[in-house]
Short mmCIF file of C-alpha atoms in Angstrom, two decimals:
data_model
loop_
_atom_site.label_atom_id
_atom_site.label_comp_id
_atom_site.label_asym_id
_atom_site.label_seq_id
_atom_site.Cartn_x
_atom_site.Cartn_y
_atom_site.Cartn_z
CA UNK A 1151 119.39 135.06 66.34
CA UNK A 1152 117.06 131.88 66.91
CA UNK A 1153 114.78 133.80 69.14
CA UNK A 1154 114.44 136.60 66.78
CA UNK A 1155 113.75 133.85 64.11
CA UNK A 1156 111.40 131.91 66.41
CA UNK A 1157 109.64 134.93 67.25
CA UNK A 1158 109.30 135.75 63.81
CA UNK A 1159 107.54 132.75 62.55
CA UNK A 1160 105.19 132.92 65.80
CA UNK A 1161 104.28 136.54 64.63
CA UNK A 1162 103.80 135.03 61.12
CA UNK A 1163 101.59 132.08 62.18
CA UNK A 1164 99.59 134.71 64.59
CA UNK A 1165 98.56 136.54 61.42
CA UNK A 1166 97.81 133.82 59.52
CA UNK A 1167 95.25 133.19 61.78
CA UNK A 1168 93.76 136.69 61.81
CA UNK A 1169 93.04 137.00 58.34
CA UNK A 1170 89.53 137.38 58.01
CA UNK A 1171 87.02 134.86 56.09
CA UNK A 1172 86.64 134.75 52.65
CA UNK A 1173 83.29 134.38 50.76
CA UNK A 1174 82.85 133.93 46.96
CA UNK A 1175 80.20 135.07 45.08
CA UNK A 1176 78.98 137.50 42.83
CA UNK A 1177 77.61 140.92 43.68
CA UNK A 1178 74.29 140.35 43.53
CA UNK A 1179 71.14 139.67 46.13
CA UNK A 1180 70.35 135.96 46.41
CA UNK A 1181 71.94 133.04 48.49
CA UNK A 1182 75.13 134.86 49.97
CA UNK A 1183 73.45 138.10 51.08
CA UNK A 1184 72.37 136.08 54.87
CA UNK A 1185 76.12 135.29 55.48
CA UNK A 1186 77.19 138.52 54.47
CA UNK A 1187 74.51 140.27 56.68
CA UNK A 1188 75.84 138.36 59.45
CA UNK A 1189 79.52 139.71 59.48
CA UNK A 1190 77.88 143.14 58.73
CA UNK A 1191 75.89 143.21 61.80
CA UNK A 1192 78.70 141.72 63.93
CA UNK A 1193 80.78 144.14 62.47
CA UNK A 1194 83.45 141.90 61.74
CA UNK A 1195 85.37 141.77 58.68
CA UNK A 1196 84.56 139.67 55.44
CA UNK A 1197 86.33 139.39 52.48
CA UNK A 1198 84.17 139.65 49.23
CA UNK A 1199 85.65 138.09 46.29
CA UNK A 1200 82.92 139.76 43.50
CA UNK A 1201 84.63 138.57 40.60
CA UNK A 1202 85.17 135.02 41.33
CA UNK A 1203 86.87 133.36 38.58
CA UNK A 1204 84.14 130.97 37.25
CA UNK A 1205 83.66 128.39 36.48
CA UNK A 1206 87.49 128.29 36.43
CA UNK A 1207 87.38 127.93 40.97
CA UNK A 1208 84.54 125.21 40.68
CA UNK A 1209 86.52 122.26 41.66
CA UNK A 1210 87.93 124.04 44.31
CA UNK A 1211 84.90 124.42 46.36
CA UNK A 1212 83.15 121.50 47.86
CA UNK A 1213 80.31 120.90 45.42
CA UNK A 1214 80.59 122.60 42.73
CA UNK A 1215 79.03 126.02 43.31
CA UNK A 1216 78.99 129.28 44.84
CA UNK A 1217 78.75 130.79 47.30
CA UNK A 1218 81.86 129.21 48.67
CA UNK A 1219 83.81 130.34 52.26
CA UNK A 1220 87.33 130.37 53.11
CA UNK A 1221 88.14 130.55 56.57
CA UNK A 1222 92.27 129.82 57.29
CA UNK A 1223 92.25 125.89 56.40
CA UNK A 1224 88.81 125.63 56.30
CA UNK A 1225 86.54 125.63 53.33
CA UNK A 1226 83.21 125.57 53.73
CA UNK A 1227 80.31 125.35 50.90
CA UNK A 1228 76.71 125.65 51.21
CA UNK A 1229 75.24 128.98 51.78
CA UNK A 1230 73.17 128.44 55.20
CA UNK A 1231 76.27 126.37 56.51
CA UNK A 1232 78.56 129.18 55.86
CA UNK A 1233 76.25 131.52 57.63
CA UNK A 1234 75.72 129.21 60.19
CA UNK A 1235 79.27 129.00 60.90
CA UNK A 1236 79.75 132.76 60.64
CA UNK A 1237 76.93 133.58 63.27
CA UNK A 1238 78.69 130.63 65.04
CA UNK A 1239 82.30 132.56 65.28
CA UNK A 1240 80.70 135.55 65.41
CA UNK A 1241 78.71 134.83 68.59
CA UNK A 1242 75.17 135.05 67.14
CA UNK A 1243 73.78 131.77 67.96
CA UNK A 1244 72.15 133.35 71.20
CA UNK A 1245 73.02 133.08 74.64
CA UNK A 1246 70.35 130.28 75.80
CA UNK A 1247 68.87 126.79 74.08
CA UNK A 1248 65.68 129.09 73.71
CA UNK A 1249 67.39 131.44 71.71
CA UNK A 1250 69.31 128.89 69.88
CA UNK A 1251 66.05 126.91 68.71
CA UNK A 1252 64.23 130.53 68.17
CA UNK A 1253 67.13 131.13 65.71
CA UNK A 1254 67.25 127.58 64.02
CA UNK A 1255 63.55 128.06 63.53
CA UNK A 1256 63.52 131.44 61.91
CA UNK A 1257 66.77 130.17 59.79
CA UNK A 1258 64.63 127.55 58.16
CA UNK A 1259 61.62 129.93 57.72
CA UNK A 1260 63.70 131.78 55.49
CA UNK A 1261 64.82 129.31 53.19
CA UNK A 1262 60.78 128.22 52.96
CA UNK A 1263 60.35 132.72 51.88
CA UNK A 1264 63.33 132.24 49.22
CA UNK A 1265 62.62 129.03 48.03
CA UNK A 1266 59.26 130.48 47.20
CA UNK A 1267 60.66 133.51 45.03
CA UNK A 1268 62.77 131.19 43.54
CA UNK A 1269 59.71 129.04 42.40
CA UNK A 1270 57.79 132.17 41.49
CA UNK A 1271 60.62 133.53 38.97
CA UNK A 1272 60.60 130.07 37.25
CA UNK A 1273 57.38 129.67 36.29
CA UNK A 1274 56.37 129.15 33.28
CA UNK A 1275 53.39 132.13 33.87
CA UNK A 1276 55.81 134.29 36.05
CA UNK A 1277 52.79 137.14 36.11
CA UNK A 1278 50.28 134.95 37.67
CA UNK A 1279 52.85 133.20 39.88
CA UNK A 1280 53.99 136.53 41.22
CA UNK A 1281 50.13 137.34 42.03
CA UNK A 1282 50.09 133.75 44.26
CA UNK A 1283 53.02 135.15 46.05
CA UNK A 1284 51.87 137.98 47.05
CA UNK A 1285 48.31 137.73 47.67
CA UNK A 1286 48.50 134.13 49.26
CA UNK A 1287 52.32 132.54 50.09
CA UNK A 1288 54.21 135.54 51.45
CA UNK A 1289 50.88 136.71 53.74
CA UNK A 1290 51.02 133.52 55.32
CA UNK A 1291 54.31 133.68 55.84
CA UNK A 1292 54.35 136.82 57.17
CA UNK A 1293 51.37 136.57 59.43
CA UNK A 1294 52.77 133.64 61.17
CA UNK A 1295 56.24 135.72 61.24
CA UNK A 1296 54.16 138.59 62.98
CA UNK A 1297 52.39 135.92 65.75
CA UNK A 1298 55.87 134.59 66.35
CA UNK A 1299 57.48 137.91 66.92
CA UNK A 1300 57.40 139.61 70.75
CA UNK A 1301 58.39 143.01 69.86
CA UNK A 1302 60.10 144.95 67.28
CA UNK A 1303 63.61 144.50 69.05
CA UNK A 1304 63.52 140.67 67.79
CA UNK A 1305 62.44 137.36 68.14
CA UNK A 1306 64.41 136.65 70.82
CA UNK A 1307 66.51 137.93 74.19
CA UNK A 1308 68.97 139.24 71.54
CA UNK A 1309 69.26 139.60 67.70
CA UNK A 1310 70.59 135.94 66.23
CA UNK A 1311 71.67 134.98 63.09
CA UNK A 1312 67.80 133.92 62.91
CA UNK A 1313 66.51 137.37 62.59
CA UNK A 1314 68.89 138.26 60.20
CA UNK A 1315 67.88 135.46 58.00
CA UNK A 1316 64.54 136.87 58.31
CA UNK A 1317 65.74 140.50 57.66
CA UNK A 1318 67.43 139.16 54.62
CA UNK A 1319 64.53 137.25 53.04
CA UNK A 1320 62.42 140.36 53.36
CA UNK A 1321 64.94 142.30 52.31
CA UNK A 1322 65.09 140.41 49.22
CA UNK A 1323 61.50 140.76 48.77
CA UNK A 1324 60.84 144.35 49.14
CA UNK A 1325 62.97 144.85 45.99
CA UNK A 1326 60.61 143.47 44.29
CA UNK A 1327 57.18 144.31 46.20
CA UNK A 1328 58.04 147.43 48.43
CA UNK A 1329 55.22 147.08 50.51
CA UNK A 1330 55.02 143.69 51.04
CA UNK A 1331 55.05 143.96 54.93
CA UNK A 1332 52.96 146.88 55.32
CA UNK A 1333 50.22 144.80 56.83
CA UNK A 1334 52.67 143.69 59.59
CA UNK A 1335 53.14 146.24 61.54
CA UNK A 1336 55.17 144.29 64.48
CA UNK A 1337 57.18 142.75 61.05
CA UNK A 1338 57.92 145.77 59.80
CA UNK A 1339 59.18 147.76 62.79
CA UNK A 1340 61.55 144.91 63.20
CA UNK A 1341 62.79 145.48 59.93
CA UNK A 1342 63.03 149.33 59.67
CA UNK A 1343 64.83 148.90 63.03
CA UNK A 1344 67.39 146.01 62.15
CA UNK A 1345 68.05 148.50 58.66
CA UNK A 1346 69.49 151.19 61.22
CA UNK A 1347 71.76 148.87 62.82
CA UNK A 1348 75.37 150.62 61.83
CA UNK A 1349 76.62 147.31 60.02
CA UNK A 1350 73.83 146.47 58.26
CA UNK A 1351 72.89 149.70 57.31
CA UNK A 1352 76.70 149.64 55.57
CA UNK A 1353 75.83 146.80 53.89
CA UNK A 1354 72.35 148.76 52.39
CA UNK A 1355 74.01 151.67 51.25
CA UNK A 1356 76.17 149.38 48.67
CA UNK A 1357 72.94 148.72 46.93
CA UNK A 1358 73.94 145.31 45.74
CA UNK A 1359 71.53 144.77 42.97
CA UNK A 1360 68.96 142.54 43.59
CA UNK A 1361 68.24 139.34 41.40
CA UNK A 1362 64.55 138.76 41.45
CA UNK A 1363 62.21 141.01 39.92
CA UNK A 1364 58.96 141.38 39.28
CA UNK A 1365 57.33 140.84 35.33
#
């Protein structure tokens, strides 16, 4: 009986373990969509809590806002942590230092493309702010983007959670300007091919709605 019991609890603990992450946040495209796109594309599973219970859950995430990750015992706030941790655990760091610092690079190039949109929507003239965006921030951004990039297949030996930061950001932009990357041809056969991949493409056909639009 105290083997049977023993092995129960080991059977227990064992899927305890295996539950899969948790992320908080609400259905929408902004700062959780590159951490979800990472579990899509590794095909792993995710656990979307759309309806978090807010601002009731605020104190317990680290500080004090969304999205938020729960992993087991771990809790993890910050939305480029949690999707550095994800492409971490999910193997999509890349398989040299190269590809790591390829992927760090791109990561951080993203956050420059979002933080831009972000500026854009709150200005006080949001027409003429979405003109400067288009016509002169995202072009540069882009055009370096297209230099940087080898070939459609990615920026590096293999697809890391760098591209798919970069997939996401433009993602997030072609909501709002659908031919933002026509110009970039190299850019946007890299995208059109990441959109086929079978777990991103998953993630697509939910058509999360996108926050930022143009006015």
């Amino acid at each position: 009986q105290a083997t049977s019991t023993t092995t129960k609890k080991k059977k227990k603990r064992k899927r305890k373990r295996m539950s899969a992450p948790k992320i908080f946040y609400w259905p929408i495209k902004a700062r959780a969509q590159f951490a979800i796109l990472v579990a899509a594309y590794a095909q792993q599973p995710l656990d979307w809590e759309k309806s978090p219970d807010w601002p009731a859950f605020k104190p317990q995430t680290n500080f004090g806002q969304l999205p938020h990750l729960v992993d087991g015992d771990l809790k993890i706030s910050q939305s480029n942590a949690i999707a550095r941790y994800l492409s971490r655990k999910f193997g999509l760091q890349g398989d040299s230092d190269a590809d790591f610092a390829i992927s760090e690079q791109l990561i951080e190039e993203s956050v420059d493309i979002f933080n831009d949109i972000v500026k854009t929507r709150l200005a006080a003239d949001k027409a003429a702010a979405f003109v400067t965006l288009f016509e002169t921030d995202l072009p540069k951004h882009f055009g370096y983007l297209e230099a940087f990039l080898p070939s459609a297949s990615g920026f590096a030996s293999k697809i890391t959670a760098g591209d798919i930061a970069i997939f996401s950001a433009i993602n997030i932009i072609l909501d709002v300007e659908a031919g933002a990357i026509d110009n970039f041809p190299k850019l946007k056969a890299f995208y059109e091919g990441l959109s086929q991949h079978p777990g991103i493409k998953s993630y697509l056909d939910q058509n999360i709605p996108p926050v930022f639009k143009r006015e």
